[in-house]
Structure formats: C-alpha cells, structure tokens
XYZ file of C-alpha atoms in Angstrom:
452
model
C 104.214 117.203 96.122
C 99.703 118.819 96.102
C 98.159 117.767 93.126
C 94.161 118.568 94.158
C 93.258 117.665 89.977
C 94.585 114.606 90.609
C 92.795 112.710 94.146
C 94.040 108.938 93.521
C 97.897 110.101 92.896
C 97.835 112.493 95.195
C 96.952 109.090 97.655
C 99.078 107.081 96.002
C 101.980 109.775 97.449
C 101.013 110.339 100.372
C 100.552 106.980 101.403
C 104.818 106.441 99.806
C 105.747 109.309 102.341
C 104.756 109.165 104.896
C 105.301 105.488 105.273
C 109.116 107.130 104.891
C 109.276 109.739 107.337
C 107.107 107.608 110.020
C 109.852 105.342 109.948
C 114.101 106.290 110.539
C 115.167 106.580 107.796
C 115.384 109.384 106.666
C 117.564 110.006 109.972
C 119.100 107.646 109.129
C 120.114 107.986 105.174
C 119.051 111.533 104.763
C 120.542 111.713 101.606
C 117.006 109.808 100.249
C 114.891 112.766 101.008
C 116.075 113.585 97.222
C 114.361 111.179 95.630
C 111.175 111.820 96.098
C 110.388 114.849 94.161
C 112.246 113.025 91.412
C 110.516 109.792 91.995
C 107.518 111.502 91.745
C 107.718 112.520 88.731
C 107.107 110.827 85.481
C 109.951 110.453 82.925
C 107.195 110.114 79.917
C 103.575 110.454 79.687
C 102.323 109.879 76.184
C 98.641 110.966 75.386
C 97.017 109.813 72.559
C 93.967 109.998 70.868
C 92.117 106.301 69.209
C 89.723 106.523 66.454
C 87.939 103.339 65.933
C 84.393 102.158 63.443
C 82.101 100.376 65.613
C 79.252 97.700 64.421
C 77.309 100.009 63.017
C 80.260 101.406 60.239
C 79.967 104.497 62.791
C 83.096 106.778 64.275
C 83.998 106.303 67.874
C 86.745 107.745 70.187
C 88.683 107.416 72.604
C 91.343 108.855 75.209
C 94.476 106.291 75.243
C 97.022 106.303 77.458
C 100.753 105.395 78.601
C 102.176 106.647 81.683
C 106.127 106.057 81.712
C 106.953 106.778 84.846
C 110.469 105.421 85.863
C 113.229 103.088 84.273
C 116.267 102.479 86.513
C 115.534 98.328 87.526
C 113.966 98.232 83.894
C 112.178 98.385 80.749
C 108.791 100.277 82.521
C 106.084 97.629 83.066
C 102.727 97.609 83.832
C 99.208 96.470 82.671
C 96.572 98.075 80.796
C 93.101 99.316 81.965
C 90.026 99.656 79.257
C 86.870 100.675 81.769
C 85.379 104.236 81.536
C 86.954 105.107 84.892
C 90.125 105.533 83.496
C 92.624 109.176 83.581
C 95.413 110.483 84.084
C 95.312 110.340 87.678
C 93.931 107.009 88.739
C 97.146 105.597 85.682
C 99.406 108.025 87.971
C 98.581 106.416 90.765
C 98.848 102.937 89.855
C 101.383 103.725 87.706
C 103.614 104.480 90.666
C 102.090 101.444 93.117
C 104.446 99.721 89.974
C 107.225 101.335 90.462
C 107.669 100.345 93.965
C 105.528 96.619 93.220
C 108.413 95.824 90.281
C 111.306 96.317 93.287
C 109.930 94.349 95.755
C 109.317 91.554 93.195
C 113.634 91.156 93.009
C 113.106 91.205 89.176
C 114.758 94.223 86.753
C 111.380 95.849 85.608
C 111.128 99.961 86.083
C 107.264 101.002 86.885
C 104.809 101.797 84.337
C 100.906 102.085 83.911
C 98.354 102.871 80.245
C 94.643 102.253 78.402
C 92.264 104.241 78.199
C 88.007 105.187 78.376
C 86.897 102.776 76.768
C 84.707 100.151 77.669
C 84.607 96.870 76.604
C 81.338 95.800 78.256
C 78.848 94.744 75.433
C 81.324 95.317 73.090
C 81.405 93.048 70.090
C 84.696 90.931 69.292
C 85.088 93.013 66.641
C 84.301 95.979 68.011
C 87.346 95.221 70.403
C 89.415 93.967 67.777
C 88.992 97.331 66.423
C 89.609 99.211 68.575
C 92.681 97.543 70.329
C 94.121 97.809 66.658
C 93.337 101.647 66.600
C 95.205 102.277 70.685
C 98.599 99.486 69.376
C 98.745 102.132 65.970
C 99.052 104.495 68.613
C 101.317 102.515 71.184
C 103.466 100.854 68.672
C 106.036 103.371 68.142
C 106.504 103.924 72.235
C 107.134 100.248 73.473
C 109.193 97.624 73.565
C 110.610 94.596 74.839
C 113.457 95.688 75.686
C 111.690 99.890 75.983
C 107.779 99.066 78.354
C 106.147 96.006 77.898
C 102.711 96.430 79.180
C 100.442 93.340 80.198
C 96.185 92.997 81.485
C 94.385 95.014 83.570
C 90.485 96.011 84.240
C 88.938 94.941 80.237
C 92.094 93.955 78.617
C 92.583 90.104 79.398
C 93.206 86.781 77.072
C 91.272 87.633 74.331
C 92.784 91.615 74.208
C 95.736 90.996 74.413
C 96.590 88.633 71.495
C 94.485 90.872 69.455
C 97.373 93.908 70.737
C 98.989 91.580 69.651
C 98.762 90.765 66.670
C 98.363 94.500 65.537
C 102.124 95.189 67.584
C 102.903 92.484 64.490
C 102.027 93.240 62.197
C 102.545 96.335 62.283
C 106.653 95.995 63.303
C 107.069 92.436 61.791
C 108.974 91.732 65.152
C 107.219 88.673 67.378
C 109.226 89.442 70.705
C 107.850 89.180 73.785
C 106.573 93.149 73.952
C 103.149 91.764 75.603
C 102.658 90.134 78.579
C 99.957 88.054 79.498
C 99.768 85.898 76.262
C 98.466 82.563 75.126
C 100.346 79.990 76.192
C 100.896 79.048 72.302
C 102.461 82.304 71.398
C 105.126 82.809 74.378
C 102.903 83.275 77.368
C 103.861 81.592 80.950
C 101.841 78.622 82.731
C 100.389 80.561 86.708
C 99.436 83.988 83.797
C 95.747 84.198 85.128
C 96.697 82.480 88.624
C 99.618 84.242 89.365
C 98.209 87.584 91.193
C 95.276 85.866 92.980
C 97.557 82.737 93.997
C 100.924 84.908 95.075
C 98.750 87.017 97.782
C 97.472 83.673 99.355
C 101.092 82.920 99.770
C 102.258 86.180 101.243
C 99.144 85.977 103.641
C 100.249 82.390 104.944
C 103.625 83.735 106.194
C 102.414 86.097 107.393
C 99.997 84.119 109.300
C 102.741 81.659 109.869
C 105.344 84.324 111.728
C 102.255 85.423 113.274
C 101.387 82.694 114.659
C 105.420 81.029 115.070
C 104.515 78.186 113.011
C 101.440 76.795 114.932
C 98.489 77.652 112.337
C 97.938 77.605 108.361
C 95.230 78.761 106.153
C 93.381 75.144 107.911
C 90.201 75.786 109.231
C 90.129 79.884 108.777
C 87.274 81.580 107.784
C 88.272 84.282 104.433
C 86.219 86.970 102.591
C 86.373 87.528 99.418
C 85.105 91.034 97.066
C 86.187 91.185 93.763
C 85.488 88.075 90.278
C 87.143 88.648 88.716
C 90.855 86.955 87.872
C 92.932 87.433 91.025
C 89.258 86.766 93.059
C 89.062 83.713 91.640
C 92.023 82.313 92.313
C 92.708 83.460 95.414
C 89.907 81.776 96.719
C 90.198 78.674 94.437
C 93.809 78.202 96.621
C 92.976 79.430 100.168
C 89.978 76.358 99.662
C 93.143 74.326 98.692
C 94.803 74.886 101.763
C 92.232 74.268 103.629
C 90.520 77.448 103.644
C 86.572 77.808 103.876
C 85.685 80.899 101.800
C 82.590 83.086 102.866
C 82.210 86.055 99.701
C 82.528 87.433 96.787
C 81.458 90.884 95.526
C 81.658 92.539 92.333
C 80.228 96.675 90.862
C 76.683 95.353 91.933
C 76.458 93.288 94.916
C 78.106 90.775 97.217
C 77.161 87.019 97.441
C 77.572 85.372 100.418
C 77.777 81.622 101.290
C 78.762 81.130 105.437
C 79.635 77.230 104.445
C 82.346 78.288 101.408
C 81.993 78.448 98.388
C 83.139 75.658 96.282
C 84.959 75.146 93.576
C 82.783 73.975 90.948
C 80.923 77.458 92.062
C 84.408 78.983 90.801
C 84.480 77.620 87.453
C 81.187 79.186 86.704
C 81.469 81.600 87.743
C 85.190 82.049 85.972
C 82.588 81.282 82.753
C 80.406 83.702 83.004
C 82.086 86.702 83.700
C 83.889 86.459 79.943
C 80.527 87.285 79.426
C 80.273 90.210 81.753
C 77.458 88.001 83.381
C 76.193 89.725 87.108
C 77.195 87.496 90.234
C 73.019 88.005 90.674
C 72.092 86.216 87.305
C 75.049 84.354 87.408
C 72.845 82.939 90.764
C 69.858 82.578 88.992
C 71.306 80.431 86.463
C 74.558 78.558 87.170
C 73.676 75.434 88.714
C 76.220 74.899 91.140
C 74.424 77.699 93.039
C 70.673 76.475 93.286
C 69.342 75.071 96.574
C 72.270 76.476 97.931
C 72.206 78.591 100.502
C 73.355 81.896 99.743
C 72.647 85.451 100.167
C 73.452 88.478 97.174
C 73.289 91.758 98.960
C 72.595 94.207 95.774
C 74.813 97.497 95.971
C 76.837 96.332 98.901
C 80.127 95.012 99.597
C 81.263 92.037 101.822
C 82.684 93.283 104.376
C 79.955 94.512 106.465
C 78.298 90.763 106.512
C 80.237 88.446 106.511
C 80.229 87.710 110.555
C 83.670 85.681 111.599
C 86.811 85.795 109.388
C 89.787 85.540 110.399
C 91.637 87.272 107.009
C 89.779 89.973 104.663
C 91.307 89.451 100.293
C 89.936 93.599 98.520
C 90.436 91.532 95.584
C 88.109 94.162 93.064
C 89.424 98.136 92.063
C 90.721 100.769 95.114
C 89.597 102.664 97.956
C 87.147 99.227 98.665
C 87.330 99.352 102.249
C 86.629 102.492 104.751
C 86.745 102.579 107.815
C 84.263 101.785 109.206
C 83.969 98.634 106.801
C 87.393 97.892 108.511
C 86.269 98.652 112.103
C 84.002 96.109 111.609
C 86.182 93.907 109.753
C 88.596 93.903 113.171
C 85.688 93.851 115.326
C 83.965 90.575 113.057
C 88.320 88.922 114.273
C 90.012 89.516 110.654
C 93.452 89.365 112.231
C 94.765 88.913 108.349
C 94.967 91.242 104.910
C 96.071 91.154 102.562
C 95.739 93.489 99.216
C 94.937 91.996 96.207
C 93.669 95.126 94.605
C 95.764 98.229 94.357
C 95.896 100.175 97.464
C 92.467 98.236 97.900
C 91.725 100.232 101.601
C 90.699 103.946 101.850
C 93.256 105.878 104.316
C 91.269 105.614 106.706
C 90.873 101.963 106.681
C 94.773 101.232 106.854
C 94.372 104.172 110.043
C 92.096 101.734 111.459
C 94.763 98.288 110.646
C 97.934 99.138 111.847
C 96.110 100.990 114.828
C 95.034 97.835 115.773
C 98.759 95.685 114.897
C 99.124 95.880 117.905
C 95.694 93.207 118.757
C 97.546 90.964 116.251
C 96.006 92.723 113.116
C 98.856 92.576 111.098
C 97.656 94.445 107.333
C 100.094 93.961 103.746
C 99.441 97.483 101.128
C 98.896 95.644 97.369
C 102.397 96.567 96.599
C 103.537 93.583 98.345
C 100.432 91.593 98.264
C 99.477 91.680 94.289
C 103.207 91.732 92.994
C 102.844 87.895 92.440
C 101.044 88.773 89.325
C 103.434 91.121 88.334
C 106.488 89.145 88.894
C 105.392 86.263 86.669
C 104.911 88.965 83.819
C 108.940 89.355 84.688
C 108.786 86.068 84.722
C 106.877 85.634 81.197
C 109.619 87.965 79.483
C 112.588 85.466 81.499
C 110.972 82.980 78.662
C 110.576 85.070 76.327
C 114.016 86.360 75.999
C 115.264 81.919 76.658
C 112.537 81.485 73.442
C 112.477 78.480 76.325
C 108.655 77.429 78.074
C 109.097 76.576 81.545
C 106.759 74.203 83.600
C 103.939 75.415 85.325
C 105.375 73.223 88.629
C 108.414 75.180 88.110
C 106.809 78.686 86.860
C 104.451 77.925 91.040
C 108.178 77.405 92.907
C 109.734 80.706 91.052
C 106.400 82.483 91.949
C 106.444 81.110 95.716
C 109.769 81.893 96.640
C 109.936 84.946 95.301
C 106.283 86.080 97.312
C 108.413 84.260 99.939
C 111.386 86.383 100.201
C 108.932 89.811 99.284
C 107.787 88.981 102.445
C 111.192 88.780 104.326
C 112.077 91.938 102.879
C 108.928 93.652 103.284
C 109.144 92.387 106.698
C 113.080 92.691 108.400
C 113.100 96.019 106.466
C 109.435 97.284 108.780
C 111.930 95.566 111.734
C 114.981 98.077 111.280
C 113.647 101.027 110.255
C 111.234 101.241 112.435
C 110.022 104.189 115.123
C 107.605 102.258 117.143
C 109.417 98.815 118.392
C 106.810 97.776 120.674
C 103.697 98.067 118.532
C 103.131 94.786 118.143
C 103.763 92.793 114.796
C 106.392 94.977 112.670
C 104.324 97.816 110.005
C 103.824 96.368 106.471
C 102.785 98.695 105.267
C 106.112 101.089 106.441
C 108.588 97.490 104.842
C 107.203 97.348 101.778
C 107.190 100.860 100.556
C 111.338 101.792 102.678
C 112.368 98.656 100.645
C 110.843 99.312 97.095
C 111.545 102.698 97.673
C 115.599 101.941 99.102
C 115.945 100.002 95.925
C 114.626 101.617 93.218
C 116.880 105.184 95.311
C 119.545 102.859 95.494
C 119.400 102.212 91.314
C 118.550 105.801 90.357
C 121.577 107.194 92.294
C 124.310 104.858 90.546
C 122.671 106.204 87.229
C 122.383 110.326 88.350
C 118.984 110.764 88.125
C 119.568 111.765 91.969
C 122.897 113.690 93.320
C-alpha cells in the first residue's frame, strides 16, 4: 500500500507491516498475510461540514471527521481531536494505531478516531459550546453506546466532552454512555484523566523490573518528559510518587529543564495554567511555585538533547517528536528506557536507533502498548455505564495497573515467541506489541468472515 498523500497513515502502516514481516509470524501462519489489505482500509469514513456562529454573529465553517476503522473486537473506540492540523491522514493513522492498542488492553473495543480542524485556542466558552453542538448535530446519527464511543484527545477535554454529551442527549433523547471522559457526577470514571500518564509509568515499571531482574525500580531514576498536557502531567506525578526525578516538560513553544527535579506543586500550577492555554514560558514567569527556582527555558526546542544524563524518556506530546539525532543523543546520555505516552512519538529513524541499541540494554516501548492505559480506563468507564455503577479510585487504579502489567507481559512473550533475532539482547517490544495486537484482531476477523 503506497499513499503519498497520507504520510502519517503510511508511516503507521509501514511500522506495523515491517514489525510483522521481520518476525516468524507469516512463516508460521501465512494465512495472516491476507488480513493486512483488509484491516488497513477503514470500514467507514464520515466527513461533514460544521457551520457554527462565532461571538460576533458571523458564520465559521470547519471540517468534521469520524474514521470508523475496525469493529472486529467491539464498538469503534477512539478520541476526537480538535486542532488546526487535523486531516484525514492524521486521523487514519490514529485510528489504525487505535485498533491494535485497544486489542492490547484485553477489553472489547474496536478502533476509530475523529475530530475537526477547529482550533479551540483563544475561543470563548460560548464559541466552543456552539461549535460542539454543531459538530454533534452531524456526528450523533453515526455513534452510540454499542456502535461507536468517542472520547477526548488534543483540544477535547472535560469541558468539550460535556458540551458534546449534552448536545447528543438533547438530540437523541437518550442518556447513554455514548462518550467517555465524562464528568464524575454524570457517568465518568475515577482515574480517567490520570490513566494514560499513570498507565505509561506502570508499563515502564515492568520494563525496568524485567531488564534488571527486579533489582531496580523508578527510585533514583532521572526521567525526561516532553509535553505538558494531561499525559505528561500525570506521568510526571506518578514518576515522582515512585521516587524518580522529572527533569523536563515542554510545549509547542519550547521546553523547561529543571535539573534538581520538577515538584508536584509546579505540576499543579502547570495544570491550572494550561487550561487557560498559557505557554510554559508564561507559566514559569508568573507561577509562584517556579519563582526563585533554577529553571532553564529553551525556546523552540524539545527537551531530549538538553536534559543531560537521563535513565528514562517519556515522549508525551504529539507524533514524531523524537528524531533520529535526538534518539542518538538520548542513548549517548545513558537513557535505557523509552516509552511513548504520545501516539507514534518517535520517527522511524529514532525507532531504528533505539532498536539497534537493544544489545546495549536500551529498551523502547511503542505508544500502542505504553499509552493504552487511557483507552483502557475509557473501556472501564463503558463497563461502569453499562452496569449503572461507579467503582472506587482504588478499584479502577488496580484494574488499570493489571491491564498495563498484562499488556507488558503479552508484548514481551509475543516478542520472544516470534523473534527472528534471538541474540539481540532484550526482545523487541515494538514487534511484540504490533504482533500481539494484530493476532487478536486478525483472529476475530477470520471468525466473523471479514477475511476468508
């Protein structure tokens, strides 16, 4: 499959295919080859016009999308992204990743993704509400608790989910678990905001334990994190809780480096300010937790080449945020564990560097495994909605932890089973994640007659 007009989707497709081909899977089970051309085309793509009224009474028009990629394992499940960069290639890449990520959670969810090229930055609450209502007016007929259950993503947080849910409820006269990431008083789940960040750290916890035969933990580890949104914030808080030192955060304008470690108080102030779309540069200049502290701000930079010696790197901002050169810098700085809190956070060149360094004890975990905690708790939210119950924080956190630990073991065991390079040091979690997710989806497609 060659799609030059869809570079992000092409990259995701190539990553999956090369992981499968560079293993013994197709030799042992050649029938799986037939699945690739089928699973790589979405079951349905919906594209629609979103016309809405701004505060000046003028009309604005955006493009809306929903890619319903695969329903072999359950209803389509995946976020809605509101960002000016949104196009079909990005949503297809995200939806494709989502199929196999959702499979790795062990829950019954298919894969999908959607969104709009609407930019919520510098918009009033009223404008965002009117946009969400106009967006849902088009989307409502295609989704449902047993059909397609969207969630949040970049630009779609609790406020937007609330507006979207309210619009759906009034249009369909139906209070149902049609969206996840809801407020706690109306069907949301505890631990949902924390889930992706926490889950990523739980996954790395298992990587460290396995690689060191249980001798090491996060205690004393220096951790570089990119991003400063939901995933980065909660990953940082969990690392600190487990005894690690978080030395960086970043946003689209630059990075902050704090060699002695970012504190929970500083992260709390970043959380408050990011809701108001403030940049890190503005935050460190005005937030009290940063005053008088040694904080280095580097405009227009990502943290990887500036952090110095680190043990763990967690890219948690957006796709392709670690380049080949940055990957080399991380390996040279002593980084042993890289896990993506973001989707497809590393470029192909970066992944090649990490994978080639496995014999030296460098271990890379792709986003579809390391960040599946977010959608896992979305799945748990769906389960709670179906039962009309709400589990405690401890219950949800324990279920999340077990899902991430099981996901790691599944990726590890699958990598060992289908590996062609038995002597390359640590088994490839990149291959393990792709193969394990693929097999589960492929088996369901064979049983349901989608592939024959």
